[in-house]
Amino acid sequence: MGHNKKYKLSYDETRIIIMSLLELRNKLVDEGNYTDAIDDIIAKLAA
């Protein structure tokens, strides 16, 4: 797996991605599924 690509995202791009991930996370919660991977991605984007 050693691919660590870095991307420069604008504020708007980051906001859209986070909002989409939150929507996916909410769907997973509603279905009783784990959200650990989504939570990790959101934390990295928000940092």
Tab-separated table of C-alpha atoms in Angstrom:
chain	number	residue	atom	x	y	z
A	1	MET	CA	0.000	0.000	0.000
A	2	GLY	CA	2.800	2.596	0.419
A	3	HIS	CA	1.054	5.282	-1.659
A	4	ASN	CA	0.959	8.491	0.360
A	5	LYS	CA	-0.210	11.057	-2.151
A	6	LYS	CA	-0.885	14.550	-0.873
A	7	TYR	CA	-3.498	16.758	-2.476
A	8	LYS	CA	-4.045	20.471	-2.085
A	9	LEU	CA	-7.762	21.055	-1.643
A	10	SER	CA	-9.521	24.381	-1.464
A	11	TYR	CA	-11.692	25.211	1.521
A	12	ASP	CA	-14.828	24.559	-0.547
A	13	GLU	CA	-13.547	21.210	-1.824
A	14	THR	CA	-12.676	20.119	1.710
A	15	ARG	CA	-16.092	21.236	2.986
A	16	ILE	CA	-17.911	19.283	0.263
A	17	ILE	CA	-15.898	16.138	0.975
A	18	ILE	CA	-16.472	16.392	4.731
A	19	MET	CA	-20.203	16.983	4.258
A	20	SER	CA	-20.415	13.927	1.979
A	21	LEU	CA	-18.489	11.814	4.472
A	22	LEU	CA	-20.784	12.957	7.299
A	23	GLU	CA	-23.795	11.946	5.209
A	24	LEU	CA	-22.235	8.509	4.627
A	25	ARG	CA	-21.353	8.253	8.320
A	26	ASN	CA	-24.956	9.024	9.331
A	27	LYS	CA	-26.213	6.338	6.941
A	28	LEU	CA	-23.810	3.800	8.436
A	29	VAL	CA	-24.925	4.731	11.970
A	30	ASP	CA	-28.584	4.318	10.954
A	31	GLU	CA	-27.756	0.855	9.595
A	32	GLY	CA	-25.833	-0.104	12.733
A	33	ASN	CA	-22.471	-0.316	10.971
A	34	TYR	CA	-19.019	0.778	12.123
A	35	THR	CA	-17.872	4.300	11.241
A	36	ASP	CA	-14.221	4.075	12.354
A	37	ALA	CA	-12.732	4.459	8.865
A	38	ILE	CA	-14.988	7.417	8.014
A	39	ASP	CA	-14.199	9.027	11.376
A	40	ASP	CA	-10.451	8.712	10.663
A	41	ILE	CA	-10.785	10.326	7.237
A	42	ILE	CA	-12.912	13.177	8.586
A	43	ALA	CA	-10.372	13.808	11.366
A	44	LYS	CA	-7.502	13.941	8.853
A	45	LEU	CA	-9.345	16.331	6.568
A	46	ALA	CA	-10.430	18.575	9.420
A	47	ALA	CA	-6.902	18.820	10.859
